[in-house]
mmCIF file of C-alpha atoms in Angstrom:
data_model
loop_
_atom_site.group_PDB
_atom_site.id
_atom_site.type_symbol
_atom_site.label_atom_id
_atom_site.label_comp_id
_atom_site.label_asym_id
_atom_site.label_seq_id
_atom_site.Cartn_x
_atom_site.Cartn_y
_atom_site.Cartn_z
ATOM 1 C CA MET V 1 -13.172 -8.369 -15.418
ATOM 2 C CA PRO V 2 -15.459 -5.862 -15.015
ATOM 3 C CA ALA V 3 -16.416 -3.841 -11.663
ATOM 4 C CA VAL V 4 -19.464 -5.837 -9.558
ATOM 5 C CA PRO V 5 -22.442 -3.034 -9.414
ATOM 6 C CA PRO V 6 -23.091 -1.437 -5.876
ATOM 7 C CA ALA V 7 -23.738 -4.457 -3.898
ATOM 8 C CA PRO V 8 -25.390 -4.721 -0.634
ATOM 9 C CA PRO V 9 -22.831 -3.095 2.503
ATOM 10 C CA VAL V 10 -20.254 -5.717 3.055
ATOM 11 C CA PRO V 11 -21.454 -7.429 6.842
ATOM 12 C CA PRO V 12 -18.372 -5.467 9.440
ATOM 13 C CA PRO V 13 -16.621 -8.087 11.241
ATOM 14 C CA ALA V 14 -17.440 -8.677 14.550
ATOM 15 C CA PRO V 15 -14.946 -7.057 17.322
ATOM 16 C CA ASP V 16 -13.269 -10.060 18.191
ATOM 17 C CA LEU V 17 -11.651 -10.890 15.038
ATOM 18 C CA LEU V 18 -9.016 -6.707 15.483
ATOM 19 C CA GLU V 19 -5.728 -8.342 15.108
ATOM 20 C CA PHE V 20 -3.688 -4.775 14.130
ATOM 21 C CA ASP V 21 -5.513 -1.682 14.690
ATOM 22 C CA ALA V 22 -3.397 1.706 13.769
ATOM 23 C CA ASP V 23 -2.007 3.613 16.918
ATOM 24 C CA LEU V 24 -2.431 7.028 15.142
ATOM 25 C CA SER V 25 -2.863 8.700 18.702
ATOM 26 C CA GLY V 26 0.782 10.284 17.896
ATOM 27 C CA PRO V 27 3.458 11.726 18.500
ATOM 28 C CA GLU V 28 5.675 9.421 17.309
ATOM 29 C CA LEU V 29 4.344 5.999 15.811
ATOM 30 C CA ASP V 30 4.440 2.566 17.038
ATOM 31 C CA LEU V 31 7.310 0.858 15.557
ATOM 32 C CA GLU V 32 6.184 -2.118 17.037
ATOM 33 C CA GLN V 33 3.380 -2.316 13.714
ATOM 34 C CA TRP V 34 5.404 -0.407 11.425
ATOM 35 C CA ILE V 35 8.069 -0.169 10.145
ATOM 36 C CA PRO V 36 9.280 3.534 8.141
ATOM 37 C CA HIS V 37 11.161 2.430 5.173
ATOM 38 C CA TYR V 38 10.665 1.704 1.605
ATOM 39 C CA LEU V 39 11.738 -1.680 0.328
ATOM 40 C CA PRO V 40 14.709 -0.468 1.672
ATOM 41 C CA GLN V 41 16.955 -4.060 0.716
ATOM 42 C CA TRP V 42 17.309 -2.777 -3.118
ATOM 43 C CA SER V 43 18.883 0.647 -1.633
ATOM 44 C CA SER V 44 18.929 1.605 1.982
ATOM 45 C CA ARG V 45 16.851 1.884 5.622
ATOM 46 C CA GLU V 46 18.817 5.845 4.616
ATOM 47 C CA ARG V 47 17.839 6.300 1.702
ATOM 48 C CA THR V 48 14.433 5.122 2.534
ATOM 49 C CA ARG V 49 13.514 6.825 5.261
ATOM 50 C CA ALA V 50 9.495 7.379 5.373
ATOM 51 C CA ARG V 51 8.361 11.185 6.727
ATOM 52 C CA TYR V 52 4.847 11.845 8.081
ATOM 53 C CA ASP V 53 3.550 13.698 11.208
ATOM 54 C CA VAL V 54 0.532 11.824 13.244
ATOM 55 C CA ALA V 55 -1.828 12.756 15.969
ATOM 56 C CA ASP V 56 -4.896 13.651 17.408
ATOM 57 C CA GLY V 57 -5.489 10.148 15.768
ATOM 58 C CA VAL V 58 -4.836 11.381 12.109
ATOM 59 C CA LEU V 59 -1.138 9.998 10.057
ATOM 60 C CA ARG V 60 -0.466 12.566 7.754
ATOM 61 C CA LEU V 61 2.644 10.907 5.111
ATOM 62 C CA ARG V 62 3.855 12.575 2.918
ATOM 63 C CA VAL V 63 6.854 13.060 0.080
ATOM 64 C CA ASP V 64 8.730 16.129 0.819
ATOM 65 C CA ALA V 65 10.423 18.617 -2.153
ATOM 66 C CA ASP V 66 13.945 17.706 -0.258
ATOM 67 C CA GLN V 67 13.375 14.156 -0.208
ATOM 68 C CA PRO V 68 15.994 12.078 -1.918
ATOM 69 C CA SER V 69 15.218 9.413 -4.461
ATOM 70 C CA TRP V 70 13.963 6.301 -3.086
ATOM 71 C CA SER V 71 16.476 4.014 -5.517
ATOM 72 C CA VAL V 72 17.960 5.975 -8.272
ATOM 73 C CA GLU V 73 19.051 3.121 -9.505
ATOM 74 C CA TYR V 74 16.380 1.063 -10.020
ATOM 75 C CA ASP V 75 13.428 3.997 -9.523
ATOM 76 C CA GLY V 76 15.527 6.693 -11.170
ATOM 77 C CA SER V 77 13.963 10.150 -9.227
ATOM 78 C CA THR V 78 11.016 8.103 -7.859
ATOM 79 C CA GLN V 79 10.456 9.561 -3.952
ATOM 80 C CA VAL V 80 8.011 7.677 -1.135
ATOM 81 C CA SER V 81 7.111 7.765 2.420
ATOM 82 C CA ASN V 82 6.206 4.593 3.227
ATOM 83 C CA LEU V 83 5.173 2.089 5.976
ATOM 84 C CA GLN V 84 5.204 -0.924 5.894
ATOM 85 C CA THR V 85 4.465 -4.635 8.528
ATOM 86 C CA ALA V 86 8.002 -6.852 7.612
ATOM 87 C CA VAL V 87 10.614 -6.774 6.149
ATOM 88 C CA ARG V 88 13.612 -9.125 4.531
ATOM 89 C CA SER V 89 16.326 -10.202 2.070
ATOM 90 C CA GLY V 90 18.798 -12.467 1.000
ATOM 91 C CA PRO V 91 22.484 -10.936 1.408
ATOM 92 C CA VAL V 92 23.821 -8.161 -0.531
ATOM 93 C CA GLY V 93 24.557 -9.277 -4.105
ATOM 94 C CA SER V 94 21.510 -12.005 -4.006
ATOM 95 C CA VAL V 95 18.651 -12.021 -5.586
ATOM 96 C CA ALA V 96 16.303 -12.254 -2.679
ATOM 97 C CA GLY V 97 14.290 -9.499 -2.108
ATOM 98 C CA GLN V 98 10.224 -8.522 -1.702
ATOM 99 C CA HIS V 99 8.513 -6.664 -4.333
ATOM 100 C CA PRO V 100 10.480 -8.524 -7.081
ATOM 101 C CA PHE V 101 8.760 -4.942 -9.237
ATOM 102 C CA ARG V 102 12.062 -4.968 -12.177
ATOM 103 C CA ASP V 103 14.497 -8.345 -13.843
ATOM 104 C CA ASP V 104 17.342 -7.179 -12.339
ATOM 105 C CA LEU V 105 17.738 -5.760 -9.055
ATOM 106 C CA VAL V 106 19.869 -7.070 -6.635
ATOM 107 C CA VAL V 107 19.954 -6.329 -2.979
ATOM 108 C CA ARG V 108 22.274 -3.510 -2.231
ATOM 109 C CA GLU V 109 21.611 -3.368 1.677
ATOM 110 C CA ALA V 110 20.629 -6.984 3.500
ATOM 111 C CA GLN V 111 17.112 -7.075 5.861
ATOM 112 C CA GLY V 112 17.147 -8.798 8.887
ATOM 113 C CA ASP V 113 13.496 -10.663 8.908
ATOM 114 C CA ARG V 114 11.810 -8.935 10.894
ATOM 115 C CA ARG V 115 7.629 -9.171 11.003
ATOM 116 C CA LEU V 116 4.663 -7.069 12.470
ATOM 117 C CA PHE V 117 2.072 -7.776 10.624
ATOM 118 C CA THR V 118 1.664 -9.977 8.210
ATOM 119 C CA PRO V 119 -2.052 -12.346 8.079
ATOM 120 C CA CYS V 120 -2.984 -14.630 5.805
ATOM 121 C CA PHE V 121 -6.422 -13.732 5.071
ATOM 122 C CA GLY V 122 -9.256 -11.788 7.173
ATOM 123 C CA ARG V 123 -10.054 -8.614 6.542
ATOM 124 C CA VAL V 124 -8.273 -5.128 5.881
ATOM 125 C CA GLU V 125 -9.478 -2.185 6.107
ATOM 126 C CA ILE V 126 -7.666 1.873 5.802
ATOM 127 C CA VAL V 127 -10.054 5.172 6.764
ATOM 128 C CA ALA V 128 -8.627 7.925 4.308
ATOM 129 C CA ALA V 129 -8.902 11.361 2.757
ATOM 130 C CA ILE V 130 -7.298 11.950 -0.410
ATOM 131 C CA ASP V 131 -6.034 15.588 0.233
ATOM 132 C CA GLY V 132 -2.909 16.451 -0.877
ATOM 133 C CA ILE V 133 -1.436 15.127 -4.313
ATOM 134 C CA ASP V 134 -1.079 17.168 -7.270
ATOM 135 C CA GLU V 135 -1.003 15.251 -10.856
ATOM 136 C CA HIS V 136 2.818 14.198 -9.628
ATOM 137 C CA ALA V 137 1.895 11.643 -7.218
ATOM 138 C CA MET V 138 -0.089 9.068 -5.810
ATOM 139 C CA ALA V 139 -1.050 7.201 -2.471
ATOM 140 C CA ALA V 140 -2.175 3.205 -2.313
ATOM 141 C CA LEU V 141 -2.259 0.491 0.468
ATOM 142 C CA TRP V 142 -1.901 -2.392 -0.705
ATOM 143 C CA MET V 143 -0.204 -5.917 0.510
ATOM 144 C CA ILE V 144 2.638 -8.806 -0.862
ATOM 145 C CA GLY V 145 3.523 -11.762 0.000
ATOM 146 C CA VAL V 146 6.432 -11.759 2.792
ATOM 147 C CA GLU V 147 7.911 -14.104 -0.127
ATOM 148 C CA GLU V 148 9.180 -17.448 2.225
ATOM 149 C CA GLU V 149 9.399 -18.579 -1.127
ATOM 150 C CA PRO V 150 10.063 -16.338 -4.649
ATOM 151 C CA SER V 151 6.926 -17.030 -6.272
ATOM 152 C CA GLN V 152 4.762 -15.917 -2.490
ATOM 153 C CA SER V 153 4.638 -12.820 -4.327
ATOM 154 C CA ALA V 154 1.591 -11.632 -5.390
ATOM 155 C CA GLU V 155 0.078 -7.827 -4.758
ATOM 156 C CA ILE V 156 -3.079 -7.492 -3.485
ATOM 157 C CA CYS V 157 -3.970 -3.189 -4.154
ATOM 158 C CA VAL V 158 -6.026 -2.396 -1.407
ATOM 159 C CA PHE V 159 -6.400 1.226 -3.391
ATOM 160 C CA GLU V 160 -4.155 3.176 -5.230
ATOM 161 C CA ILE V 161 -5.590 7.308 -6.390
ATOM 162 C CA PHE V 162 -3.313 9.108 -8.779
ATOM 163 C CA GLY V 163 -3.785 13.131 -8.672
ATOM 164 C CA ARG V 164 -4.854 12.769 -11.756
ATOM 165 C CA ASP V 165 -7.014 10.197 -11.761
ATOM 166 C CA ILE V 166 -8.788 13.477 -9.186
ATOM 167 C CA ALA V 167 -11.414 15.172 -10.712
ATOM 168 C CA ASP V 168 -12.181 18.740 -9.567
ATOM 169 C CA ASP V 169 -15.163 17.598 -7.698
ATOM 170 C CA GLY V 170 -13.494 14.841 -6.110
ATOM 171 C CA SER V 171 -14.312 12.074 -7.613
ATOM 172 C CA ALA V 172 -11.405 10.079 -8.776
ATOM 173 C CA LEU V 173 -10.862 6.082 -10.452
ATOM 174 C CA VAL V 174 -9.813 3.840 -7.449
ATOM 175 C CA GLY V 175 -7.266 0.696 -8.427
ATOM 176 C CA MET V 176 -7.420 -1.960 -7.033
ATOM 177 C CA GLY V 177 -7.157 -5.827 -7.720
ATOM 178 C CA VAL V 178 -4.267 -8.047 -7.752
ATOM 179 C CA HIS V 179 -0.895 -8.461 -9.521
ATOM 180 C CA PRO V 180 0.950 -11.678 -9.434
ATOM 181 C CA PHE V 181 4.520 -10.900 -9.711
ATOM 182 C CA ASN V 182 6.003 -14.512 -9.536
ATOM 183 C CA ASP V 183 3.213 -16.164 -8.212
ATOM 184 C CA PRO V 184 2.124 -18.438 -11.692
ATOM 185 C CA ALA V 185 -1.152 -19.721 -9.483
ATOM 186 C CA ILE V 186 -2.533 -15.649 -10.068
ATOM 187 C CA THR V 187 -4.056 -13.612 -13.132
ATOM 188 C CA ASP V 188 -3.692 -9.692 -12.920
ATOM 189 C CA ASP V 189 -6.390 -8.617 -12.957
ATOM 190 C CA PHE V 190 -6.405 -5.625 -11.988
ATOM 191 C CA GLU V 191 -9.012 -1.959 -13.157
ATOM 192 C CA GLN V 192 -9.907 1.488 -12.392
ATOM 193 C CA VAL V 193 -13.214 1.824 -10.585
ATOM 194 C CA ARG V 194 -15.198 5.559 -10.560
ATOM 195 C CA VAL V 195 -15.757 7.060 -7.692
ATOM 196 C CA HIS V 196 -18.767 9.517 -7.437
ATOM 197 C CA ASP V 197 -17.869 10.986 -3.607
ATOM 198 C CA ASP V 198 -15.022 12.649 -3.128
ATOM 199 C CA VAL V 199 -12.094 11.338 -2.283
ATOM 200 C CA ARG V 200 -10.284 14.352 -0.633
ATOM 201 C CA GLU V 201 -12.898 13.585 2.481
ATOM 202 C CA PRO V 202 -13.098 10.454 4.822
ATOM 203 C CA HIS V 203 -13.734 6.839 3.317
ATOM 204 C CA ARG V 204 -13.261 2.954 4.185
ATOM 205 C CA TYR V 205 -11.220 1.317 1.791
ATOM 206 C CA ALA V 206 -11.503 -2.568 2.151
ATOM 207 C CA VAL V 207 -10.802 -5.748 1.109
ATOM 208 C CA ASP V 208 -12.093 -9.074 2.691
ATOM 209 C CA TRP V 209 -9.599 -11.818 1.196
ATOM 210 C CA ARG V 210 -10.474 -15.711 1.149
ATOM 211 C CA PRO V 211 -9.018 -18.523 0.495
ATOM 212 C CA ASP V 212 -10.678 -18.697 -2.457
ATOM 213 C CA GLU V 213 -11.864 -15.152 -3.615
ATOM 214 C CA VAL V 214 -10.945 -11.493 -2.826
ATOM 215 C CA VAL V 215 -12.757 -8.310 -2.129
ATOM 216 C CA PHE V 216 -12.859 -5.261 -2.574
ATOM 217 C CA SER V 217 -15.484 -2.664 -1.371
ATOM 218 C CA ILE V 218 -15.741 0.956 -0.244
ATOM 219 C CA ASP V 219 -17.787 2.703 2.145
ATOM 220 C CA GLY V 220 -19.233 -0.461 2.882
ATOM 221 C CA LEU V 221 -20.885 -1.508 -1.202
ATOM 222 C CA VAL V 222 -18.819 -4.575 -2.770
ATOM 223 C CA ARG V 223 -16.964 -3.029 -6.119
ATOM 224 C CA LYS V 224 -15.164 -5.052 -7.391
ATOM 225 C CA ARG V 225 -14.551 -9.077 -6.891
ATOM 226 C CA VAL V 226 -11.319 -11.501 -7.155
ATOM 227 C CA ALA V 227 -12.588 -14.934 -7.939
ATOM 228 C CA GLN V 228 -8.497 -15.812 -7.440
ATOM 229 C CA SER V 229 -6.085 -15.393 -3.807
ATOM 230 C CA PRO V 230 -2.480 -15.634 -2.542
ATOM 231 C CA GLN V 231 -2.460 -18.525 -0.623
ATOM 232 C CA TYR V 232 0.339 -16.988 1.989
ATOM 233 C CA PRO V 233 1.199 -14.867 4.964
ATOM 234 C CA MET V 234 1.738 -10.897 3.006
ATOM 235 C CA GLN V 235 2.440 -7.468 5.231
ATOM 236 C CA LEU V 236 0.835 -3.948 4.058
ATOM 237 C CA MET V 237 2.772 -1.122 2.009
ATOM 238 C CA LEU V 238 0.628 1.814 3.597
ATOM 239 C CA ASN V 239 2.600 4.876 1.413
ATOM 240 C CA VAL V 240 2.362 8.231 -0.628
ATOM 241 C CA TYR V 241 4.515 8.399 -4.030
ATOM 242 C CA ALA V 242 5.631 11.439 -5.589
ATOM 243 C CA PHE V 243 6.765 11.196 -9.073
ATOM 244 C CA PRO V 244 8.728 14.586 -10.260
ATOM 245 C CA PRO V 245 8.053 16.051 -13.495
ATOM 246 C CA GLU V 246 10.408 17.361 -15.830
ATOM 247 C CA PRO V 247 11.270 21.666 -15.745
ATOM 248 C CA PRO V 248 9.800 23.646 -15.171
ATOM 249 C CA ALA V 249 7.507 21.581 -13.940
ATOM 250 C CA VAL V 250 7.021 21.506 -10.423
ATOM 251 C CA PRO V 251 5.237 19.189 -8.545
ATOM 252 C CA ALA V 252 2.877 20.905 -5.299
ATOM 253 C CA TYR V 253 5.284 19.478 -2.128
ATOM 254 C CA PRO V 254 4.730 18.203 0.199
ATOM 255 C CA GLU V 255 2.474 15.143 -1.024
ATOM 256 C CA SER V 256 0.599 14.261 1.458
ATOM 257 C CA PHE V 257 -2.491 12.066 2.626
ATOM 258 C CA ALA V 258 -4.313 11.772 5.603
ATOM 259 C CA VAL V 259 -4.816 8.370 6.513
ATOM 260 C CA HIS V 260 -7.363 7.769 10.095
ATOM 261 C CA ALA V 261 -7.335 4.316 10.419
ATOM 262 C CA VAL V 262 -6.381 0.912 9.546
ATOM 263 C CA ARG V 263 -7.214 -1.878 10.686
ATOM 264 C CA GLY V 264 -6.772 -6.068 10.024
ATOM 265 C CA TYR V 265 -8.802 -9.033 11.421
ATOM 266 C CA ARG V 266 -8.471 -12.851 11.141
ATOM 267 C CA ALA V 267 -10.638 -14.595 9.176
ATOM 268 C CA GLU V 268 -13.901 -16.314 11.541
#
């Protein structure tokens, strides 16, 4: 589906609909808002622990050179720092776990059912500056089904930006759309849209998730519409990935980006 040309600004949500507003005042994250691990059911809480700094209203999510690969078994050398707003799994050895990104996943560390922010429809937005990643990294905010049932597994990608897709002037390709995973009701509809503004400066990336569509915008201007919609609660996944290259190439650690706000509004 082609990108929709810039349209009139998306109306801002009513302030009284705000139900999630990330506290980035520092010096620590609010652990009643975020779980600082990346899909720990497929690895362990220890290996998936996020690295970050937070102060003065800005979160800097980062991957360091000495950070372990989050799951050598299932994702090779990929390193991730991730904050998510729910987690759950079946017992060790089962296949019941969130975000089935490949077919052979088996739970390696069981996770209790914890749900901090799991909306069903509404608006999710982030203000972020993609200012510290190179061609071996990616920054993203996406949403996945809490997965009461295995079919409730679709993804809404609010944004993803690979360092290799950022030009010298800061313009970039920005990924957005939906992926089905195991949801038969969703068809893959994802693309990279060209953003001519400097993504190294703060911009507002948002989705308006409605029962019949998902609308993607940047700085209030519609950039994509998807005429389908997951019909179940979803959680936030905020992350930076590092993809270590083959030697002698070396990533520019730390790989990081700055988050100025994350907010969620319930549907009217």
